[in-house]
Coordinates of C-alpha atoms in Angstrom, one line a residue:
X261 CA 0.0 0.0 0.0
X262 CA 1.0 3.6 -0.4
X263 CA 0.2 7.1 0.4
X264 CA -0.8 10.0 -1.8
X265 CA -1.9 12.6 0.7
X266 CA 1.6 13.4 1.8
X267 CA 3.5 11.4 -0.8
X268 CA 4.9 8.9 1.5
X269 CA 4.2 5.4 0.5
X270 CA 5.1 1.8 1.8
X271 CA 6.7 -1.4 0.9
X272 CA 8.9 -4.3 2.0
X273 CA 12.5 -5.6 2.0
X274 CA 14.1 -8.6 0.4
X275 CA 16.1 -11.4 1.9
X276 CA 19.0 -13.5 0.7
X277 CA 22.7 -12.7 0.4
X278 CA 25.0 -10.6 -1.8
X279 CA 28.1 -10.3 0.4
X280 CA 29.3 -6.8 1.0
X281 CA 32.8 -7.6 -0.2
X282 CA 31.4 -8.5 -3.6
X283 CA 29.6 -5.2 -3.7
X284 CA 32.8 -3.3 -3.1
X285 CA 34.6 -5.3 -5.8
X286 CA 31.9 -4.5 -8.2
X287 CA 32.2 -0.9 -7.5
X288 CA 35.9 -1.0 -8.3
X289 CA 35.2 -2.0 -11.9
X290 CA 32.9 0.9 -12.7
X291 CA 34.2 2.9 -15.7
X292 CA 35.7 6.3 -15.1
X293 CA 33.0 8.1 -17.1
X294 CA 30.7 7.5 -14.2
X295 CA 33.1 7.9 -11.2
X296 CA 34.9 11.0 -12.6
X297 CA 31.9 12.9 -13.8
X298 CA 31.2 16.5 -12.6
X299 CA 27.9 17.5 -11.1
X300 CA 26.9 20.8 -12.7
X301 CA 24.9 22.4 -9.9
X302 CA 22.3 25.0 -10.9
X303 CA 19.4 26.6 -9.1
X304 CA 16.4 24.2 -9.4
X305 CA 13.7 25.6 -11.7
X306 CA 10.9 24.4 -9.4
X307 CA 12.5 24.6 -5.9
X308 CA 14.3 28.0 -5.5
X309 CA 16.0 27.1 -2.2
X310 CA 17.7 24.0 -3.7
X311 CA 20.4 23.3 -6.3
X312 CA 19.9 20.6 -8.9
X313 CA 22.0 18.5 -11.2
X314 CA 21.9 15.4 -13.4
X315 CA 24.0 12.4 -12.6
X316 CA 24.7 9.7 -15.2
X317 CA 24.6 6.1 -14.0
X318 CA 24.8 2.7 -15.8
X319 CA 21.5 1.0 -16.5
X320 CA 22.9 -2.1 -14.8
X321 CA 25.5 -1.7 -12.2
X322 CA 26.6 -5.3 -12.6
X323 CA 27.2 -4.9 -16.3
X324 CA 27.9 -1.2 -16.7
X325 CA 29.0 -1.5 -20.4
X326 CA 25.7 -3.1 -21.4
X327 CA 22.7 -0.9 -22.4
X328 CA 22.2 2.8 -22.5
X329 CA 23.0 5.1 -19.6
X330 CA 20.4 6.4 -17.2
X331 CA 20.0 9.9 -15.7
X332 CA 19.3 10.5 -12.0
X333 CA 18.1 13.9 -11.0
X334 CA 19.8 15.0 -7.8
X335 CA 19.5 18.0 -5.4
X336 CA 21.1 19.6 -2.5
X337 CA 20.6 22.2 0.2
X338 CA 23.9 23.2 1.5
X339 CA 24.4 23.6 5.3
X340 CA 23.2 27.1 6.3
X341 CA 25.9 27.4 8.9
X342 CA 29.3 26.3 7.4
X343 CA 31.0 26.7 10.7
X344 CA 28.7 23.9 12.1
X345 CA 28.7 21.7 9.1
X346 CA 29.2 18.1 10.0
X347 CA 28.6 16.3 6.6
X348 CA 25.9 15.1 4.2
X349 CA 22.5 13.9 5.2
X350 CA 21.0 11.9 2.3
X351 CA 17.3 11.4 1.9
X352 CA 15.2 9.1 -0.3
X353 CA 11.5 9.0 -1.0
X354 CA 8.9 6.4 -0.1
X355 CA 6.5 4.5 -2.3
X356 CA 8.0 2.9 -4.3
X357 CA 6.9 5.6 -6.7
X358 CA 7.6 8.8 -4.6
X359 CA 10.0 11.5 -5.8
X360 CA 12.7 12.8 -3.6
X361 CA 14.4 15.6 -5.5
X362 CA 12.5 18.5 -3.9
X363 CA 12.2 17.1 -0.4
X364 CA 15.3 18.7 1.1
X365 CA 13.5 22.1 0.9
X366 CA 10.7 21.2 3.2
X367 CA 12.9 19.0 5.4
X368 CA 15.3 21.9 6.3
X369 CA 12.4 24.3 6.7
X370 CA 11.0 22.0 9.4
X371 CA 14.3 21.1 11.0
X372 CA 16.5 24.2 10.7
X373 CA 19.1 22.9 13.1
X374 CA 19.7 19.9 11.0
X375 CA 19.8 22.0 7.9
X376 CA 22.4 24.2 9.5
X377 CA 24.7 21.3 10.2
X378 CA 24.2 19.1 7.1
X379 CA 24.2 19.4 3.4
X380 CA 20.8 17.8 2.9
X381 CA 20.7 16.0 -0.5
X382 CA 18.2 13.8 -2.3
X383 CA 17.2 12.5 -5.7
X384 CA 14.4 11.2 -7.9
X385 CA 15.0 7.4 -7.9
X386 CA 15.5 5.6 -11.2
X387 CA 12.1 5.1 -12.7
X388 CA 10.3 8.3 -11.5
X389 CA 10.2 12.1 -11.8
X390 CA 13.0 13.7 -13.7
X391 CA 15.2 10.6 -13.6
X392 CA 15.0 8.0 -16.4
X393 CA 11.4 6.7 -16.1
X394 CA 9.5 3.6 -16.8
X395 CA 6.3 3.6 -18.8
X396 CA 3.4 1.2 -18.3
X397 CA 0.1 2.6 -19.4
X398 CA -1.8 5.7 -20.4
X399 CA -3.9 7.5 -17.8
X400 CA -7.0 6.1 -19.5
X401 CA -5.7 2.5 -19.3
X402 CA -4.7 3.0 -15.7
X403 CA -8.1 4.4 -14.9
X404 CA -9.6 1.2 -16.3
X405 CA -7.2 -0.9 -14.2
X406 CA -8.5 0.9 -11.1
X407 CA -12.1 0.9 -12.1
X408 CA -15.0 -1.5 -11.2
X409 CA -15.5 -2.6 -7.6
X410 CA -12.7 -4.8 -6.3
X411 CA -15.1 -6.4 -3.8
X412 CA -17.1 -7.9 -6.6
X413 CA -16.2 -11.6 -6.5
X414 CA -18.4 -12.8 -9.4
X415 CA -16.6 -15.0 -12.0
X416 CA -16.8 -12.2 -14.6
X417 CA -15.3 -9.7 -12.1
X418 CA -12.4 -12.0 -11.2
X419 CA -11.7 -12.6 -14.9
X420 CA -11.7 -8.9 -15.6
X421 CA -9.3 -8.2 -12.7
X422 CA -6.9 -11.0 -13.8
X423 CA -7.0 -9.9 -17.4
X424 CA -6.3 -6.2 -16.4
X425 CA -3.4 -7.3 -14.2
X426 CA -1.9 -9.4 -16.9
X427 CA -2.3 -6.6 -19.4
X428 CA -0.6 -4.1 -17.1
X429 CA 2.4 -6.4 -16.5
X430 CA 2.7 -7.0 -20.3
X431 CA 2.3 -3.3 -21.1
X432 CA 5.0 -2.4 -18.6
X433 CA 7.4 -4.9 -20.1
X434 CA 6.6 -3.8 -23.7
X435 CA 6.7 0.0 -23.2
X436 CA 9.7 0.5 -20.9
X437 CA 12.6 0.0 -23.4
X438 CA 14.1 -2.8 -21.4
X439 CA 14.4 -0.8 -18.2
X440 CA 12.1 -2.8 -15.9
X441 CA 14.7 -5.4 -14.7
X442 CA 16.9 -2.5 -13.5
X443 CA 14.4 -0.5 -11.4
X444 CA 15.2 -2.3 -8.2
X445 CA 16.2 -1.2 -4.7
X446 CA 19.6 -2.8 -5.1
X447 CA 20.3 -0.8 -8.2
X448 CA 19.1 2.4 -6.5
X449 CA 21.5 2.1 -3.6
X450 CA 24.4 1.8 -6.0
X451 CA 23.2 5.1 -7.6
X452 CA 23.3 6.5 -4.0
X453 CA 26.8 5.4 -3.5
X454 CA 28.0 7.0 -6.7
X455 CA 26.2 10.2 -5.6
X456 CA 28.1 10.1 -2.3
X457 CA 31.4 9.7 -4.1
X458 CA 30.7 12.6 -6.5
X459 CA 29.9 14.8 -3.5
X460 CA 33.4 14.0 -2.2
X461 CA 32.2 12.4 1.0
X462 CA 33.7 9.3 2.7
X463 CA 30.6 8.8 4.7
X464 CA 27.0 9.9 4.7
X465 CA 24.2 10.1 7.3
X466 CA 20.7 9.1 6.1
X467 CA 17.1 9.8 6.7
X468 CA 14.4 7.7 5.0
X469 CA 10.7 7.2 5.7
X470 CA 8.4 4.3 4.6
X471 CA 9.8 2.5 1.6
X472 CA 13.0 4.6 2.0
X473 CA 13.7 2.5 5.2
X474 CA 14.2 -0.4 2.8
X475 CA 16.6 1.7 0.7
X476 CA 18.5 2.8 3.7
X477 CA 18.7 -0.8 5.0
X478 CA 20.0 -2.0 1.7
X479 CA 22.6 0.7 1.5
X480 CA 23.7 0.1 5.0
X481 CA 24.1 -3.6 4.2
X482 CA 26.1 -3.2 1.0
X483 CA 28.1 -0.2 2.2
X484 CA 28.3 -0.3 6.0
X485 CA 31.6 1.5 6.0
X486 CA 29.9 4.5 4.3
X487 CA 27.3 5.1 7.0
X488 CA 27.8 7.5 9.9
X489 CA 24.2 7.7 11.2
X490 CA 20.9 6.5 9.9
X491 CA 17.3 7.2 10.8
X492 CA 14.7 4.8 9.5
X493 CA 11.2 6.2 10.0
X494 CA 8.1 3.9 9.7
X495 CA 9.7 0.6 8.9
X496 CA 8.9 -2.3 6.8
X497 CA 9.8 -5.9 7.7
X498 CA 13.4 -6.4 6.7
X499 CA 13.4 -10.1 7.2
X500 CA 10.6 -10.9 4.8
X501 CA 9.6 -10.6 1.1
X502 CA 7.4 -8.1 -0.6
X503 CA 4.7 -10.7 -0.7
X504 CA 4.9 -11.4 3.0
X505 CA 4.8 -7.7 3.8
X506 CA 2.0 -6.6 1.6
X507 CA -0.3 -9.5 2.6
X508 CA 0.0 -8.2 6.1
X509 CA -1.3 -4.7 5.3
X510 CA -5.0 -5.5 5.0
X511 CA -5.0 -6.3 8.7
X512 CA -3.2 -3.1 9.7
X513 CA -5.3 -0.8 7.5
X514 CA -8.5 -2.3 8.8
X515 CA -7.2 -1.9 12.4
X516 CA -6.5 1.8 11.8
X517 CA -9.9 2.4 10.2
X518 CA -11.9 0.5 12.9
X519 CA -10.0 1.3 16.1
X520 CA -8.9 4.8 15.4
X521 CA -10.9 6.6 12.7
X522 CA -14.4 5.3 13.3
X523 CA -14.4 5.9 17.1
X524 CA -13.1 9.4 16.4
X525 CA -15.8 10.0 13.8
X526 CA -18.5 8.8 16.2
X527 CA -17.1 11.1 19.0
X528 CA -17.9 14.1 16.7
X529 CA -21.3 13.0 15.5
X530 CA -22.6 16.4 16.5
X531 CA -20.5 17.8 13.7
X532 CA -20.5 15.1 11.0
X533 CA -23.8 13.3 11.8
X534 CA -22.4 9.9 10.7
X535 CA -23.3 7.8 13.7
X536 CA -23.0 8.1 17.5
X537 CA -21.0 4.8 17.8
X538 CA -18.2 3.3 15.8
X539 CA -20.5 0.5 14.8
X540 CA -23.1 3.0 13.5
X541 CA -20.4 5.0 11.7
X542 CA -19.1 1.8 10.0
X543 CA -22.6 0.8 8.9
X544 CA -23.1 4.2 7.4
X545 CA -19.8 4.0 5.6
X546 CA -20.7 0.6 4.2
X547 CA -24.1 1.9 3.0
X548 CA -22.4 4.8 1.3
X549 CA -19.9 2.6 -0.4
X550 CA -22.6 0.2 -1.6
X551 CA -24.5 3.1 -3.1
X552 CA -21.4 4.3 -5.0
X553 CA -20.7 0.8 -6.2
X554 CA -24.2 0.6 -7.6
X555 CA -24.1 4.1 -9.1
X556 CA -20.7 5.9 -9.2
X557 CA -20.7 9.7 -8.7
X558 CA -19.7 11.6 -11.8
X559 CA -18.8 15.2 -12.1
X560 CA -17.2 16.2 -15.4
X561 CA -14.0 14.1 -15.8
X562 CA -14.2 12.9 -12.1
X563 CA -15.7 9.5 -11.4
X564 CA -15.9 8.3 -7.8
X565 CA -17.0 4.7 -7.4
X566 CA -16.5 2.1 -4.7
X567 CA -12.7 1.8 -5.3
X568 CA -12.2 5.5 -5.2
X569 CA -14.3 5.7 -2.0
X570 CA -11.9 3.0 -0.5
X571 CA -9.0 5.0 -1.8
X572 CA -10.1 8.2 0.0
X573 CA -10.3 6.3 3.3
X574 CA -7.0 4.5 2.8
X575 CA -5.2 7.7 1.9
X576 CA -6.7 9.6 4.9
X577 CA -5.9 7.2 7.7
X578 CA -2.1 7.5 7.1
X579 CA -2.2 10.6 9.4
X580 CA -4.7 11.5 12.0
X581 CA -4.6 15.2 10.8
X582 CA -6.5 13.9 7.8
X583 CA -9.4 12.6 9.8
X584 CA -11.4 15.8 9.6
X585 CA -10.8 16.0 5.8
X586 CA -12.1 12.4 5.4
X587 CA -15.1 13.1 7.6
X588 CA -16.1 16.2 5.6
X589 CA -15.5 14.2 2.3
X590 CA -17.8 11.4 3.4
X591 CA -20.4 14.1 4.0
X592 CA -19.7 15.7 0.6
X593 CA -20.1 12.4 -1.2
X594 CA -23.6 12.2 0.2
X595 CA -24.7 15.7 -1.0
X596 CA -22.4 16.2 -4.0
X597 CA -24.7 18.6 -5.9
X598 CA -24.8 21.1 -3.0
X599 CA -21.2 20.5 -1.8
X600 CA -18.9 23.6 -1.9
X601 CA -16.0 23.7 -4.3
X602 CA -13.6 23.4 -1.3
X603 CA -15.5 20.3 -0.1
X604 CA -15.4 18.8 -3.6
X605 CA -11.7 19.6 -4.0
X606 CA -10.8 17.9 -0.8
X607 CA -12.9 14.8 -1.5
X608 CA -11.5 14.5 -5.1
X609 CA -7.9 14.8 -3.8
X610 CA -8.4 12.0 -1.3
X611 CA -10.2 9.7 -3.7
X612 CA -7.8 10.3 -6.6
X613 CA -6.4 7.2 -8.4
X614 CA -2.7 6.5 -8.2
X615 CA -0.9 8.0 -11.3
X616 CA 0.6 5.9 -14.0
X617 CA 4.0 7.2 -13.2
X618 CA 3.8 6.2 -9.6
X619 CA 2.5 2.7 -10.3
X620 CA 5.2 2.1 -12.9
X621 CA 7.9 2.3 -10.3
X622 CA 5.8 0.8 -7.6
X623 CA 5.3 -2.5 -9.5
X624 CA 8.8 -2.5 -11.0
X625 CA 10.3 -2.5 -7.5
X626 CA 7.8 -4.6 -5.6
X627 CA 7.5 -7.3 -8.3
X628 CA 11.2 -7.5 -9.1
X629 CA 13.0 -7.2 -5.7
X630 CA 11.7 -10.6 -4.5
X631 CA 9.8 -13.5 -5.9
X632 CA 6.0 -13.9 -5.8
X633 CA 3.7 -16.9 -5.8
X634 CA 2.6 -17.1 -9.4
X635 CA -0.4 -19.3 -8.9
X636 CA -3.7 -17.7 -9.9
X637 CA -5.7 -20.1 -7.8
X638 CA -3.6 -19.2 -4.7
X639 CA -4.4 -15.5 -5.1
X640 CA -8.1 -16.0 -5.8
X641 CA -8.4 -18.0 -2.6
X642 CA -6.1 -15.7 -0.5
X643 CA -7.8 -12.5 -1.7
X644 CA -11.3 -14.0 -1.1
X645 CA -10.5 -14.4 2.6
X646 CA -9.0 -10.9 3.0
X647 CA -11.7 -9.3 0.9
X648 CA -14.3 -10.8 3.3
X649 CA -12.5 -10.2 6.6
X650 CA -10.4 -7.1 5.9
X651 CA -12.0 -5.4 3.0
X652 CA -10.7 -1.9 3.2
X653 CA -7.3 -2.9 1.7
X654 CA -8.0 -6.6 1.2
X655 CA -10.4 -5.9 -1.7
X656 CA -7.6 -4.8 -4.0
X657 CA -5.3 -7.6 -3.0
X658 CA -6.1 -9.8 -6.1
X659 CA -5.6 -7.0 -8.5
X660 CA -2.2 -5.8 -7.2
X661 CA -0.8 -9.3 -6.4
X662 CA -1.8 -10.6 -9.8
X663 CA 0.4 -7.9 -11.5
X664 CA 3.4 -9.3 -9.7
X665 CA 2.4 -12.9 -10.4
X666 CA 2.6 -12.0 -14.1
X667 CA 5.7 -9.9 -13.9
X668 CA 8.9 -11.0 -15.7
X669 CA 11.0 -13.3 -13.5
X670 CA 12.9 -11.3 -11.0
X671 CA 16.7 -11.1 -11.5
X672 CA 17.7 -8.7 -8.8
X673 CA 20.5 -9.8 -6.4
X674 CA 19.0 -10.4 -3.0
X675 CA 20.3 -8.7 0.1
X676 CA 20.1 -10.0 3.6
X677 CA 19.9 -7.1 6.0
X678 CA 21.7 -7.8 9.3
X679 CA 23.2 -4.5 10.4
X680 CA 26.7 -6.0 10.5
X681 CA 29.4 -3.3 10.7
X682 CA 26.9 -0.5 11.3
X683 CA 26.9 2.1 14.1
X684 CA 23.8 2.4 16.2
X685 CA 20.8 3.0 13.9
X686 CA 17.6 4.7 14.9
X687 CA 14.2 3.3 14.0
X688 CA 10.8 5.0 14.5
X689 CA 7.4 3.4 14.4
X690 CA 3.9 4.1 15.7
X691 CA 1.9 1.2 17.1
X692 CA -1.1 1.6 14.7
X693 CA 0.7 2.6 11.5
X694 CA -1.6 1.2 8.8
X695 CA 1.1 0.9 6.1
X696 CA 4.3 0.0 7.8
X697 CA 2.7 -2.0 10.6
X698 CA 4.3 -2.3 14.0
X699 CA 4.6 -6.1 14.0
X700 CA 6.8 -5.8 10.8
X701 CA 8.8 -3.0 12.3
X702 CA 9.5 -5.1 15.4
X703 CA 10.8 -7.9 13.2
X704 CA 12.9 -5.5 11.3
X705 CA 14.4 -4.2 14.5
X706 CA 15.3 -7.7 15.7
X707 CA 17.0 -8.3 12.3
X708 CA 18.9 -5.0 12.2
X709 CA 21.5 -5.6 14.9
X710 CA 22.6 -2.5 16.9
X711 CA 19.4 -0.7 16.1
X712 CA 17.3 1.3 18.7
X713 CA 13.5 1.3 18.2
X714 CA 11.5 4.3 19.2
X715 CA 7.9 3.1 19.7
X716 CA 5.3 5.8 19.5
X717 CA 2.3 4.6 21.6
X718 CA -1.3 5.7 21.3
X719 CA -0.6 6.7 17.7
X720 CA -1.1 5.4 14.2
X721 CA 0.6 8.0 12.0
X722 CA 2.8 7.0 9.2
X723 CA 5.9 9.1 9.4
X724 CA 7.0 10.2 12.9
X725 CA 9.9 12.7 12.6
X726 CA 8.7 16.2 11.8
X727 CA 5.2 15.1 12.7
X728 CA 4.7 17.5 15.7
X729 CA 5.9 15.0 18.3
X730 CA 8.5 16.8 20.4
X731 CA 9.7 13.6 22.1
X732 CA 10.5 12.0 18.7
X733 CA 12.0 15.1 17.2
X734 CA 14.3 15.5 20.2
X735 CA 15.5 11.9 20.0
X736 CA 16.2 12.2 16.3
X737 CA 18.0 15.5 16.4
X738 CA 20.1 14.6 19.5
X739 CA 21.2 11.6 17.4
X740 CA 21.8 13.4 14.1
X741 CA 23.4 16.5 15.7
X742 CA 25.2 15.1 18.7
X743 CA 25.6 11.4 17.9
X744 CA 23.6 10.4 21.0
X745 CA 21.7 7.2 20.2
X746 CA 19.4 5.9 23.0
X747 CA 21.2 3.2 25.1
X748 CA 18.1 0.9 24.5
X749 CA 14.7 0.9 23.0
X750 CA 12.4 3.7 24.2
X751 CA 8.8 4.9 23.9
X752 CA 7.3 8.2 23.1
X753 CA 3.7 9.1 23.7
X754 CA 1.7 9.9 20.5
X755 CA 0.0 13.2 19.8
X756 CA -3.7 13.7 20.7
X757 CA -6.1 13.1 17.9
X758 CA -7.3 16.3 16.2
X759 CA -10.3 18.2 17.4
X760 CA -12.4 19.4 14.4
X761 CA -14.1 22.7 14.2
X762 CA -17.8 23.0 13.2
X763 CA -18.6 24.6 9.8

């Protein structure tokens, strides 16, 4: 699952072994045209506080002379206090499918002390943004892939879902000019290490949220001697596969919806009039969804059916600050003709389908990093159970899993994350995170030796640093600025849920 409200999305990490010594030897054979290139820094045309450049990388780091070169769009915000500068903090984006190039601007705005001490750098990962991109389908084709009602388990509906998933996988392979096998996490971290080298840095520190925790863990495994400090925020399960991780998400999204959002919605029935108990609110939500399944709402080019209704809810529950927006959107869906332009805009943004550019990288990474069960019968049976018991995210399980079941055979080297050779690493996770669920984060913590887990209790937000929690922010900044990692795992109390205003 992924997140479009704030652009942070989720994923999982692969297992198996590519020894770090082999990685280093492979680096030593990279042609000089890559390792000796000059980054021509210029003011970013769309982010005035940053500098941008284009970095050339091989399509395949393991066979750098084969295939055409790729371009990686990189950025930097130089330390605002050179006297306090202590190095480079590299960031990556979540997803897979998120873009990182512009992220340092907001990051240093929210954490000026970190921005004073570090050059904060980032990049659009291979496959997205202004870097070399994959192409899968047109917007119209992707809209059709995400149309219909994923809860429909009729024979005709299942055939349609499977046909659409096969078509998407085939279109991605056909239209991406041979790029798909090389849009992997393992290739991305080698891009990162070239970036580090071209910056003239022996070591980097790192901050990564969501899927970027996987990127950071891979980098730390292949290049442990290059890591000074690392913060992994809202973690996936490092000791499992993408399949293992993603089939765990229906439970955590349902938990967040039923245990956090619905009780909150019922508490403010005087404002939203959606039910005085969580059970009543859920019943009203189900009735509204059923109505949209039977007759989707259309307004110009906008169509909101059952899947888009699900999407609005999934997007919103990533962060509690979005609860009021979701509540008002549920109301707007019920009186669309009289809804204000602001209400409609909020509802449409929450319900928006994932873009074709996002899903091109999302499937490239999730389907290629680790192997998938390719049995159609398995996914029909598995998804039927999750669709019935955990429908918020379980309804779409067949569609998304069937894409990976039809993806070209994965060839990416596998990386077993252990934490060997790393300094103390900081991990953050809330207990009700719907996307990077706590149970997976705890497993990742046990697998990543010498890590410290900051558990945020009474909270379900995805992304904890710079989220308004002073306890978390203090721990992270004491670590990044002063090198003080907690001696052991600690807890921070989560923020209170938002209080809506009437009107």
